[in-house]
């Protein structure tokens, strides 16, 4: 049903924009594409326009009119900035929330990067789905409510598995070959921004890099133990004065008011952690939920919650990941 719904809205976008060829690229991104969707996930569609985002908003209004007038979906939200625009609908047939975003290529690249990490090691996939479920049942996830987004939480996990376990479990895919550059340019807030969007996809190079990093040692910790260590680290041991980064090897100072200052892997003008402020009610609720989860895991409830995730639609270790593993991934 997901793919059917996506194709339906993609056709509407192309039909509205066809006359002036205003859509340069229409693509899926987000949790349905990066392997971390649950049954309540949204459908995220990104339009990369060949005009400025402000100019494209004229087409966005026409897309909205087409969807509403044809009875495809119920309009729920408009959000427009100089950096991106979004319209949200509740699809009348499937009841999926559908977000149509006018943006740069960066959300699509982020999605592909997260997916590659999930295919490299199944334990990242398990931790990511578990934490999304944990966030939903404890009501401590969602940037609109002053918490971290699911994307920000995935970055916390990658950072933890890259740098805070020994031997390291995940590589830094953006630093495997420091000589490589793939420069992407986009226009934001009146200026042209250049960013390096390279990340390594060659499995042999990734494995050679990890062998050098770990000295040939393999981390064999179970996902449950890693989950416990994750909560203990961020609840009790994390230095909030340090910026969390999955692409930068340097320790950078957090001078902001954000509880978790997070460097986006591609968009250096964006801080995915900006939604949660230190010493606010949402911050304290989030920290309390992490500390309670430690006791939950110690009491042996971990497996029950995993079963619930699987039974409610978690995209658990998909066939693509098995193929990746057979070809040499971990």
mmCIF file of C-alpha atoms in Angstrom:
data_model
loop_
_atom_site.group_PDB
_atom_site.id
_atom_site.type_symbol
_atom_site.label_atom_id
_atom_site.label_comp_id
_atom_site.label_asym_id
_atom_site.label_seq_id
_atom_site.Cartn_x
_atom_site.Cartn_y
_atom_site.Cartn_z
ATOM 1 C CA UNK A 1 0.000 0.000 0.000
ATOM 2 C CA UNK A 2 2.899 2.326 0.661
ATOM 3 C CA UNK A 3 4.299 2.112 -2.864
ATOM 4 C CA UNK A 4 0.830 2.449 -4.360
ATOM 5 C CA UNK A 5 0.207 5.632 -2.351
ATOM 6 C CA UNK A 6 3.590 7.100 -3.245
ATOM 7 C CA UNK A 7 3.072 6.454 -6.968
ATOM 8 C CA UNK A 8 -0.354 8.089 -6.825
ATOM 9 C CA UNK A 9 1.027 11.351 -5.411
ATOM 10 C CA UNK A 10 4.080 11.248 -7.661
ATOM 11 C CA UNK A 11 1.768 11.192 -10.709
ATOM 12 C CA UNK A 12 -0.141 14.202 -9.363
ATOM 13 C CA UNK A 13 3.115 16.147 -8.924
ATOM 14 C CA UNK A 14 4.288 15.323 -12.437
ATOM 15 C CA UNK A 15 0.889 16.169 -13.922
ATOM 16 C CA UNK A 16 0.742 19.589 -12.243
ATOM 17 C CA UNK A 17 4.339 20.468 -13.093
ATOM 18 C CA UNK A 18 4.525 18.925 -16.563
ATOM 19 C CA UNK A 19 3.693 22.058 -18.544
ATOM 20 C CA UNK A 20 6.707 24.064 -17.373
ATOM 21 C CA UNK A 21 8.877 21.077 -16.400
ATOM 22 C CA UNK A 22 9.146 22.606 -12.943
ATOM 23 C CA UNK A 23 10.062 19.366 -11.162
ATOM 24 C CA UNK A 24 13.668 18.322 -11.637
ATOM 25 C CA UNK A 25 13.472 15.318 -9.343
ATOM 26 C CA UNK A 26 10.750 13.622 -7.328
ATOM 27 C CA UNK A 27 11.934 10.945 -4.912
ATOM 28 C CA UNK A 28 11.094 9.122 -1.692
ATOM 29 C CA UNK A 29 13.032 9.683 1.500
ATOM 30 C CA UNK A 30 12.610 9.138 5.235
ATOM 31 C CA UNK A 31 11.803 6.069 7.306
ATOM 32 C CA UNK A 32 10.052 4.044 4.594
ATOM 33 C CA UNK A 33 13.239 4.214 2.535
ATOM 34 C CA UNK A 34 15.992 3.958 5.163
ATOM 35 C CA UNK A 35 14.701 0.672 6.730
ATOM 36 C CA UNK A 36 13.409 2.252 9.956
ATOM 37 C CA UNK A 37 9.667 2.533 9.404
ATOM 38 C CA UNK A 38 7.043 1.221 11.783
ATOM 39 C CA UNK A 39 3.387 0.796 10.903
ATOM 40 C CA UNK A 40 2.665 4.429 11.806
ATOM 41 C CA UNK A 41 5.300 5.977 9.532
ATOM 42 C CA UNK A 42 4.636 8.846 7.145
ATOM 43 C CA UNK A 43 5.208 8.808 3.399
ATOM 44 C CA UNK A 44 7.854 11.431 2.623
ATOM 45 C CA UNK A 45 8.152 12.778 -0.925
ATOM 46 C CA UNK A 46 10.882 15.247 -1.841
ATOM 47 C CA UNK A 47 10.739 17.536 -4.866
ATOM 48 C CA UNK A 48 14.083 19.028 -5.890
ATOM 49 C CA UNK A 49 13.014 22.015 -8.009
ATOM 50 C CA UNK A 50 14.849 23.561 -10.937
ATOM 51 C CA UNK A 51 13.783 26.975 -9.636
ATOM 52 C CA UNK A 52 14.146 28.556 -6.216
ATOM 53 C CA UNK A 53 12.004 27.055 -3.486
ATOM 54 C CA UNK A 54 10.049 30.311 -3.162
ATOM 55 C CA UNK A 55 9.264 30.275 -6.890
ATOM 56 C CA UNK A 56 8.229 26.636 -6.741
ATOM 57 C CA UNK A 57 5.640 27.394 -4.027
ATOM 58 C CA UNK A 58 3.260 28.428 -6.837
ATOM 59 C CA UNK A 59 3.330 24.833 -8.085
ATOM 60 C CA UNK A 60 3.005 23.553 -4.531
ATOM 61 C CA UNK A 61 -0.293 25.421 -4.184
ATOM 62 C CA UNK A 62 -1.519 23.870 -7.443
ATOM 63 C CA UNK A 63 -0.497 20.411 -6.197
ATOM 64 C CA UNK A 64 -2.462 21.016 -3.008
ATOM 65 C CA UNK A 65 -5.546 22.116 -4.951
ATOM 66 C CA UNK A 66 -5.336 19.043 -7.195
ATOM 67 C CA UNK A 67 -5.122 16.647 -4.228
ATOM 68 C CA UNK A 68 -7.989 18.263 -2.327
ATOM 69 C CA UNK A 69 -10.292 18.881 -5.298
ATOM 70 C CA UNK A 70 -9.898 15.334 -6.633
ATOM 71 C CA UNK A 71 -10.605 13.891 -3.186
ATOM 72 C CA UNK A 72 -7.275 12.105 -2.850
ATOM 73 C CA UNK A 73 -6.379 13.472 0.564
ATOM 74 C CA UNK A 74 -7.371 15.745 3.413
ATOM 75 C CA UNK A 75 -5.068 18.762 3.746
ATOM 76 C CA UNK A 76 -3.540 19.003 7.231
ATOM 77 C CA UNK A 77 -0.533 21.341 7.220
ATOM 78 C CA UNK A 78 1.401 24.013 5.330
ATOM 79 C CA UNK A 79 4.929 24.994 6.351
ATOM 80 C CA UNK A 80 7.109 27.301 4.302
ATOM 81 C CA UNK A 81 10.560 28.791 4.906
ATOM 82 C CA UNK A 82 13.296 30.089 2.625
ATOM 83 C CA UNK A 83 15.036 26.721 3.037
ATOM 84 C CA UNK A 84 12.180 24.296 2.351
ATOM 85 C CA UNK A 85 8.406 24.048 1.988
ATOM 86 C CA UNK A 86 6.048 21.288 3.074
ATOM 87 C CA UNK A 87 2.414 20.341 2.605
ATOM 88 C CA UNK A 88 0.888 17.409 4.508
ATOM 89 C CA UNK A 89 -2.180 15.321 3.709
ATOM 90 C CA UNK A 90 -4.028 12.397 5.209
ATOM 91 C CA UNK A 91 -4.581 10.025 2.320
ATOM 92 C CA UNK A 92 -8.304 9.239 2.136
ATOM 93 C CA UNK A 93 -7.778 5.650 1.020
ATOM 94 C CA UNK A 94 -4.770 4.303 2.940
ATOM 95 C CA UNK A 95 -4.854 6.741 5.921
ATOM 96 C CA UNK A 96 -1.107 7.378 5.575
ATOM 97 C CA UNK A 97 0.164 10.853 6.330
ATOM 98 C CA UNK A 98 1.788 12.106 3.130
ATOM 99 C CA UNK A 99 4.415 14.865 3.362
ATOM 100 C CA UNK A 100 5.357 16.582 0.109
ATOM 101 C CA UNK A 101 8.505 18.620 0.646
ATOM 102 C CA UNK A 102 10.231 21.052 -1.676
ATOM 103 C CA UNK A 103 13.874 20.836 -0.700
ATOM 104 C CA UNK A 104 17.429 20.157 -1.841
ATOM 105 C CA UNK A 105 18.874 16.718 -2.566
ATOM 106 C CA UNK A 106 20.136 16.472 1.030
ATOM 107 C CA UNK A 107 17.143 14.611 2.578
ATOM 108 C CA UNK A 108 17.475 11.948 -0.131
ATOM 109 C CA UNK A 109 21.216 11.641 0.477
ATOM 110 C CA UNK A 110 20.656 11.398 4.253
ATOM 111 C CA UNK A 111 18.157 8.611 3.676
ATOM 112 C CA UNK A 112 20.586 6.646 1.516
ATOM 113 C CA UNK A 113 23.402 7.085 4.046
ATOM 114 C CA UNK A 114 21.267 5.874 6.972
ATOM 115 C CA UNK A 115 20.105 2.883 4.938
ATOM 116 C CA UNK A 116 23.677 1.903 4.092
ATOM 117 C CA UNK A 117 24.591 1.951 7.794
ATOM 118 C CA UNK A 118 21.556 -0.228 8.566
ATOM 119 C CA UNK A 119 22.654 -2.755 5.950
ATOM 120 C CA UNK A 120 26.217 -2.818 7.195
ATOM 121 C CA UNK A 121 25.367 -4.058 10.687
ATOM 122 C CA UNK A 122 22.032 -5.521 11.764
ATOM 123 C CA UNK A 123 22.495 -4.318 15.319
ATOM 124 C CA UNK A 124 22.151 -0.689 14.240
ATOM 125 C CA UNK A 125 18.897 -1.645 12.561
ATOM 126 C CA UNK A 126 17.629 -3.336 15.743
ATOM 127 C CA UNK A 127 18.603 -0.423 17.986
ATOM 128 C CA UNK A 128 17.045 2.109 15.628
ATOM 129 C CA UNK A 129 13.663 0.374 15.440
ATOM 130 C CA UNK A 130 13.663 -0.291 19.175
ATOM 131 C CA UNK A 131 14.383 3.356 20.004
ATOM 132 C CA UNK A 132 11.678 4.604 17.638
ATOM 133 C CA UNK A 133 9.190 2.303 19.363
ATOM 134 C CA UNK A 134 10.496 3.340 22.793
ATOM 135 C CA UNK A 135 10.118 7.014 21.861
ATOM 136 C CA UNK A 136 6.547 6.554 20.710
ATOM 137 C CA UNK A 137 5.266 4.595 23.706
ATOM 138 C CA UNK A 138 6.964 7.001 26.130
ATOM 139 C CA UNK A 139 5.885 10.037 24.064
ATOM 140 C CA UNK A 140 9.423 11.417 23.970
ATOM 141 C CA UNK A 141 10.026 11.622 20.223
ATOM 142 C CA UNK A 142 9.132 14.329 17.714
ATOM 143 C CA UNK A 143 10.791 17.707 17.137
ATOM 144 C CA UNK A 144 7.437 19.507 17.013
ATOM 145 C CA UNK A 145 6.919 18.614 20.703
ATOM 146 C CA UNK A 146 10.355 19.715 21.879
ATOM 147 C CA UNK A 147 11.965 16.276 21.672
ATOM 148 C CA UNK A 148 14.421 14.823 19.165
ATOM 149 C CA UNK A 149 13.220 13.640 15.769
ATOM 150 C CA UNK A 150 13.655 9.983 14.848
ATOM 151 C CA UNK A 151 16.369 11.104 12.410
ATOM 152 C CA UNK A 152 18.292 12.804 15.239
ATOM 153 C CA UNK A 153 18.021 9.663 17.380
ATOM 154 C CA UNK A 154 19.428 7.545 14.542
ATOM 155 C CA UNK A 155 22.410 9.908 14.406
ATOM 156 C CA UNK A 156 22.909 9.412 18.162
ATOM 157 C CA UNK A 157 23.007 5.642 17.620
ATOM 158 C CA UNK A 158 25.477 5.830 14.740
ATOM 159 C CA UNK A 159 27.765 8.120 16.756
ATOM 160 C CA UNK A 160 27.607 5.687 19.682
ATOM 161 C CA UNK A 161 28.401 2.638 17.525
ATOM 162 C CA UNK A 162 31.182 4.505 15.711
ATOM 163 C CA UNK A 163 33.007 5.947 18.698
ATOM 164 C CA UNK A 164 31.744 4.773 22.086
ATOM 165 C CA UNK A 165 32.060 0.982 21.834
ATOM 166 C CA UNK A 166 35.289 -0.950 21.521
ATOM 167 C CA UNK A 167 35.961 -2.394 19.016
ATOM 168 C CA UNK A 168 33.964 0.084 16.946
ATOM 169 C CA UNK A 169 30.948 -1.387 15.139
ATOM 170 C CA UNK A 170 30.130 1.171 12.443
ATOM 171 C CA UNK A 171 32.595 2.911 10.122
ATOM 172 C CA UNK A 172 32.678 6.592 9.273
ATOM 173 C CA UNK A 173 31.538 6.172 5.680
ATOM 174 C CA UNK A 174 32.365 9.788 4.864
ATOM 175 C CA UNK A 175 36.027 9.542 5.898
ATOM 176 C CA UNK A 176 37.091 6.221 4.374
ATOM 177 C CA UNK A 177 38.800 8.022 1.486
ATOM 178 C CA UNK A 178 39.566 11.613 2.594
ATOM 179 C CA UNK A 179 40.733 12.466 -0.926
ATOM 180 C CA UNK A 180 37.292 11.931 -2.433
ATOM 181 C CA UNK A 181 34.906 14.814 -2.926
ATOM 182 C CA UNK A 182 31.441 15.031 -4.453
ATOM 183 C CA UNK A 183 30.490 18.677 -4.200
ATOM 184 C CA UNK A 184 26.789 19.518 -4.188
ATOM 185 C CA UNK A 185 25.654 23.136 -4.449
ATOM 186 C CA UNK A 186 22.332 24.534 -3.312
ATOM 187 C CA UNK A 187 20.830 27.953 -2.721
ATOM 188 C CA UNK A 188 19.765 28.890 0.818
ATOM 189 C CA UNK A 189 18.941 32.193 2.516
ATOM 190 C CA UNK A 190 20.349 34.261 -0.322
ATOM 191 C CA UNK A 191 23.638 32.418 -0.673
ATOM 192 C CA UNK A 192 25.083 29.457 -2.529
ATOM 193 C CA UNK A 193 26.145 26.669 -0.191
ATOM 194 C CA UNK A 194 28.644 23.962 -1.161
ATOM 195 C CA UNK A 195 28.838 20.655 0.687
ATOM 196 C CA UNK A 196 30.755 17.423 0.171
ATOM 197 C CA UNK A 197 28.229 14.587 -0.147
ATOM 198 C CA UNK A 198 30.722 11.750 -0.653
ATOM 199 C CA UNK A 199 30.300 8.543 1.313
ATOM 200 C CA UNK A 200 31.835 5.172 0.564
ATOM 201 C CA UNK A 201 29.638 2.403 -0.862
ATOM 202 C CA UNK A 202 32.273 -0.142 -1.890
ATOM 203 C CA UNK A 203 32.029 -3.019 0.593
ATOM 204 C CA UNK A 204 35.637 -4.141 0.190
ATOM 205 C CA UNK A 205 36.910 -0.641 0.944
ATOM 206 C CA UNK A 206 34.584 -0.376 3.944
ATOM 207 C CA UNK A 207 35.762 -3.697 5.382
ATOM 208 C CA UNK A 208 39.431 -2.836 4.842
ATOM 209 C CA UNK A 209 38.883 0.490 6.593
ATOM 210 C CA UNK A 210 37.202 -1.205 9.563
ATOM 211 C CA UNK A 211 39.982 -3.788 9.834
ATOM 212 C CA UNK A 212 42.471 -0.928 10.113
ATOM 213 C CA UNK A 213 40.341 0.905 12.674
ATOM 214 C CA UNK A 214 39.721 -2.128 14.903
ATOM 215 C CA UNK A 215 43.031 -3.893 14.338
ATOM 216 C CA UNK A 216 41.144 -6.816 12.829
ATOM 217 C CA UNK A 217 39.026 -7.327 15.966
ATOM 218 C CA UNK A 218 35.261 -7.772 15.692
ATOM 219 C CA UNK A 219 32.761 -6.493 18.224
ATOM 220 C CA UNK A 220 30.446 -9.409 19.076
ATOM 221 C CA UNK A 221 28.209 -7.669 21.624
ATOM 222 C CA UNK A 222 24.532 -8.619 21.458
ATOM 223 C CA UNK A 223 22.052 -5.923 20.491
ATOM 224 C CA UNK A 224 20.488 -6.025 23.975
ATOM 225 C CA UNK A 225 23.827 -5.262 25.633
ATOM 226 C CA UNK A 226 24.508 -2.458 23.176
ATOM 227 C CA UNK A 227 21.074 -0.986 23.830
ATOM 228 C CA UNK A 228 21.746 -0.976 27.560
ATOM 229 C CA UNK A 229 25.125 0.697 26.995
ATOM 230 C CA UNK A 230 23.474 3.274 24.707
ATOM 231 C CA UNK A 231 21.013 4.361 27.388
ATOM 232 C CA UNK A 232 23.676 4.370 30.096
ATOM 233 C CA UNK A 233 25.977 6.502 27.963
ATOM 234 C CA UNK A 234 23.460 9.185 26.989
ATOM 235 C CA UNK A 235 21.623 9.207 30.346
ATOM 236 C CA UNK A 236 24.656 9.303 32.635
ATOM 237 C CA UNK A 237 27.978 9.684 30.809
ATOM 238 C CA UNK A 238 27.389 11.939 27.832
ATOM 239 C CA UNK A 239 29.196 15.273 27.936
ATOM 240 C CA UNK A 240 26.543 17.717 26.779
ATOM 241 C CA UNK A 241 29.288 20.206 25.904
ATOM 242 C CA UNK A 242 30.411 18.036 22.970
ATOM 243 C CA UNK A 243 28.876 18.132 19.483
ATOM 244 C CA UNK A 244 27.676 14.750 18.218
ATOM 245 C CA UNK A 245 28.951 14.008 14.709
ATOM 246 C CA UNK A 246 29.008 10.905 12.516
ATOM 247 C CA UNK A 247 31.200 12.541 9.856
ATOM 248 C CA UNK A 248 33.726 14.644 11.784
ATOM 249 C CA UNK A 249 36.527 12.922 13.685
ATOM 250 C CA UNK A 250 37.321 16.040 15.743
ATOM 251 C CA UNK A 251 35.732 16.790 19.112
ATOM 252 C CA UNK A 252 33.816 20.034 18.720
ATOM 253 C CA UNK A 253 32.434 22.088 21.597
ATOM 254 C CA UNK A 254 28.695 22.601 22.009
ATOM 255 C CA UNK A 255 28.249 26.260 22.874
ATOM 256 C CA UNK A 256 24.517 26.242 22.152
ATOM 257 C CA UNK A 257 21.497 25.802 24.400
ATOM 258 C CA UNK A 258 20.671 22.462 22.746
ATOM 259 C CA UNK A 259 20.729 19.378 24.973
ATOM 260 C CA UNK A 260 22.145 17.357 22.072
ATOM 261 C CA UNK A 261 23.954 19.486 19.514
ATOM 262 C CA UNK A 262 24.167 17.276 16.415
ATOM 263 C CA UNK A 263 26.091 17.927 13.232
ATOM 264 C CA UNK A 264 24.162 16.919 10.142
ATOM 265 C CA UNK A 265 26.321 14.660 7.944
ATOM 266 C CA UNK A 266 25.769 16.809 4.850
ATOM 267 C CA UNK A 267 23.946 20.035 5.718
ATOM 268 C CA UNK A 268 26.344 21.888 8.003
ATOM 269 C CA UNK A 269 23.831 24.724 8.339
ATOM 270 C CA UNK A 270 21.362 22.375 10.022
ATOM 271 C CA UNK A 271 21.476 21.076 13.597
ATOM 272 C CA UNK A 272 19.084 18.082 13.952
ATOM 273 C CA UNK A 273 19.289 18.444 17.741
ATOM 274 C CA UNK A 274 17.966 22.001 17.841
ATOM 275 C CA UNK A 275 14.465 20.927 18.872
ATOM 276 C CA UNK A 276 15.449 19.871 22.406
ATOM 277 C CA UNK A 277 16.661 22.603 24.763
ATOM 278 C CA UNK A 278 18.613 21.959 27.965
ATOM 279 C CA UNK A 279 16.708 21.956 31.273
ATOM 280 C CA UNK A 280 13.223 22.148 29.761
ATOM 281 C CA UNK A 281 10.275 19.850 30.660
ATOM 282 C CA UNK A 282 10.760 17.864 27.426
ATOM 283 C CA UNK A 283 14.469 17.426 28.202
ATOM 284 C CA UNK A 284 13.801 16.121 31.715
ATOM 285 C CA UNK A 285 11.054 13.803 30.447
ATOM 286 C CA UNK A 286 13.408 12.409 27.804
ATOM 287 C CA UNK A 287 16.215 11.805 30.314
ATOM 288 C CA UNK A 288 13.832 10.178 32.811
ATOM 289 C CA UNK A 289 12.495 7.842 30.110
ATOM 290 C CA UNK A 290 16.058 6.748 29.261
ATOM 291 C CA UNK A 291 16.874 5.984 32.886
ATOM 292 C CA UNK A 292 13.647 4.009 33.315
ATOM 293 C CA UNK A 293 14.455 2.005 30.186
ATOM 294 C CA UNK A 294 17.700 0.829 31.757
ATOM 295 C CA UNK A 295 15.697 -0.848 34.532
ATOM 296 C CA UNK A 296 13.255 -2.176 31.945
ATOM 297 C CA UNK A 297 16.054 -3.939 30.083
ATOM 298 C CA UNK A 298 17.652 -5.229 33.296
ATOM 299 C CA UNK A 299 14.287 -6.765 34.242
ATOM 300 C CA UNK A 300 14.268 -8.885 31.062
ATOM 301 C CA UNK A 301 11.491 -7.087 29.186
ATOM 302 C CA UNK A 302 13.654 -6.374 26.149
ATOM 303 C CA UNK A 303 12.552 -9.419 24.125
ATOM 304 C CA UNK A 304 8.851 -8.732 24.726
ATOM 305 C CA UNK A 305 9.235 -5.256 23.317
ATOM 306 C CA UNK A 306 11.156 -6.535 20.308
ATOM 307 C CA UNK A 307 8.343 -8.976 19.583
ATOM 308 C CA UNK A 308 5.833 -6.147 19.753
ATOM 309 C CA UNK A 309 7.840 -4.076 17.261
ATOM 310 C CA UNK A 310 7.974 -6.979 14.818
ATOM 311 C CA UNK A 311 4.275 -7.756 15.194
ATOM 312 C CA UNK A 312 3.230 -4.122 14.638
ATOM 313 C CA UNK A 313 5.007 -3.674 11.343
ATOM 314 C CA UNK A 314 8.673 -3.071 12.045
ATOM 315 C CA UNK A 315 10.691 -3.538 8.858
ATOM 316 C CA UNK A 316 12.965 -6.070 10.527
ATOM 317 C CA UNK A 317 16.208 -6.975 8.765
ATOM 318 C CA UNK A 318 14.845 -6.878 5.207
ATOM 319 C CA UNK A 319 15.955 -9.158 2.401
ATOM 320 C CA UNK A 320 18.241 -6.435 1.065
ATOM 321 C CA UNK A 321 20.192 -6.557 4.317
ATOM 322 C CA UNK A 322 20.517 -10.332 4.069
ATOM 323 C CA UNK A 323 21.885 -9.977 0.570
ATOM 324 C CA UNK A 324 24.360 -7.375 1.800
ATOM 325 C CA UNK A 325 25.441 -9.704 4.592
ATOM 326 C CA UNK A 326 25.964 -12.621 2.214
ATOM 327 C CA UNK A 327 28.186 -10.432 0.062
ATOM 328 C CA UNK A 328 30.474 -9.705 2.998
ATOM 329 C CA UNK A 329 28.730 -7.093 5.161
ATOM 330 C CA UNK A 330 28.567 -7.680 8.850
#
